[in-house]
Coordinates of C-alpha atoms in Angstrom, one line a residue:
X730 CA 89.9 116.5 -36.3
X731 CA 92.0 113.3 -36.1
X732 CA 91.4 113.0 -32.3
X733 CA 87.7 113.3 -32.7
X734 CA 87.7 110.5 -35.2
X735 CA 89.5 108.3 -32.7
X736 CA 86.9 108.7 -30.0
X737 CA 83.8 108.3 -32.2
X738 CA 83.9 104.5 -32.0
X739 CA 83.5 104.8 -28.2
X740 CA 80.4 106.9 -28.7
X741 CA 78.7 104.5 -31.1
X742 CA 77.4 102.2 -28.5
X743 CA 75.7 105.1 -26.8
X744 CA 74.0 106.4 -29.9
X745 CA 70.4 105.8 -28.7
X746 CA 71.0 107.3 -25.3
X747 CA 72.4 110.4 -27.0
X748 CA 69.4 110.6 -29.3
X749 CA 67.0 110.3 -26.4
X750 CA 68.9 113.0 -24.4
X751 CA 69.0 115.4 -27.4
X752 CA 65.4 114.8 -28.3
X753 CA 64.3 115.4 -24.7
X754 CA 66.3 118.7 -24.6
X755 CA 64.7 119.9 -27.8
X756 CA 61.2 119.1 -26.7
X757 CA 62.0 120.7 -23.3
X758 CA 63.0 123.9 -25.0
X759 CA 59.8 123.9 -27.0
X760 CA 57.7 123.4 -23.9
X761 CA 59.6 126.1 -22.1
X762 CA 58.8 128.5 -24.9
X763 CA 55.1 127.7 -24.7
X764 CA 54.7 128.9 -21.1
X765 CA 55.1 132.6 -21.9
X766 CA 52.6 132.2 -24.6
X767 CA 50.1 131.0 -22.0
X768 CA 50.9 134.0 -19.8
X769 CA 50.1 136.2 -22.8
X770 CA 46.8 134.4 -23.3
X771 CA 45.9 134.8 -19.7
X772 CA 46.6 138.5 -19.8
X773 CA 45.2 139.3 -23.3
X774 CA 42.2 137.1 -23.4
X775 CA 41.4 136.2 -19.8
X776 CA 42.1 139.3 -17.7
X777 CA 41.4 141.9 -20.4
X778 CA 38.0 140.3 -21.1
X779 CA 37.3 139.2 -17.5
X780 CA 37.0 135.6 -18.8
X781 CA 37.8 133.3 -15.9
X782 CA 37.5 130.2 -18.0
X783 CA 40.4 131.3 -20.2
X784 CA 42.5 132.1 -17.1
X785 CA 41.8 128.7 -15.5
X786 CA 42.3 126.7 -18.8
X787 CA 45.6 128.5 -19.6
X788 CA 46.8 128.1 -16.0
X789 CA 46.1 124.4 -16.1
X790 CA 47.9 124.2 -19.4
X791 CA 50.9 126.0 -17.9
X792 CA 51.0 123.5 -15.0
X793 CA 50.8 120.7 -17.5
X794 CA 53.7 122.2 -19.5
X795 CA 55.7 122.6 -16.4
X796 CA 55.2 119.0 -15.4
X797 CA 56.2 117.8 -18.9
X798 CA 59.3 120.1 -18.7
X799 CA 60.2 118.6 -15.4
X800 CA 60.0 115.0 -16.8
X801 CA 61.9 115.9 -19.9
X802 CA 64.6 117.6 -17.8
X803 CA 64.9 114.5 -15.7
X804 CA 65.1 112.2 -18.8
X805 CA 67.7 114.5 -20.5
X806 CA 69.9 114.7 -17.4
X807 CA 69.7 111.0 -16.7
X808 CA 70.7 110.0 -20.2
X809 CA 73.3 112.7 -20.6
X810 CA 75.0 111.8 -17.3
X811 CA 74.9 108.1 -18.1
X812 CA 76.5 108.6 -21.5
X813 CA 79.2 111.0 -20.3
X814 CA 80.1 108.8 -17.3
X815 CA 80.1 105.6 -19.4
X816 CA 82.1 107.3 -22.2
X817 CA 84.7 108.6 -19.7
X818 CA 85.0 105.1 -18.1
X819 CA 85.5 103.5 -21.6
X820 CA 88.2 106.0 -22.4
X821 CA 89.9 105.4 -19.0
X822 CA 89.8 101.7 -19.5
X823 CA 91.2 101.9 -23.0
X824 CA 94.0 104.3 -21.8
X825 CA 94.8 101.9 -18.9
X826 CA 95.0 98.9 -21.2
X827 CA 97.2 100.8 -23.6
X828 CA 99.5 101.7 -20.8
X829 CA 99.6 98.1 -19.6
X830 CA 100.7 97.0 -23.1

């Protein structure tokens, strides 16, 4: 626990990037869970009732959800990698300066 408290100050300056990455991951999870629901709608309402409008509407919604998921995955990955690499660089620089002292 003590070591975690020592590294928390290094993470403070990346607070917003971590919030954005976490939020993107949560919304990504939600959109990924909505896709099977659309498949259910296509089968239960569209195919079972021979309603092509439901099939087309649900398919377009699935494509939209997939595009949103793709964008959110990109945002999450970009911010998470940026934070982790910057955090690691900060720790390396601090360790190097401590060694130099």
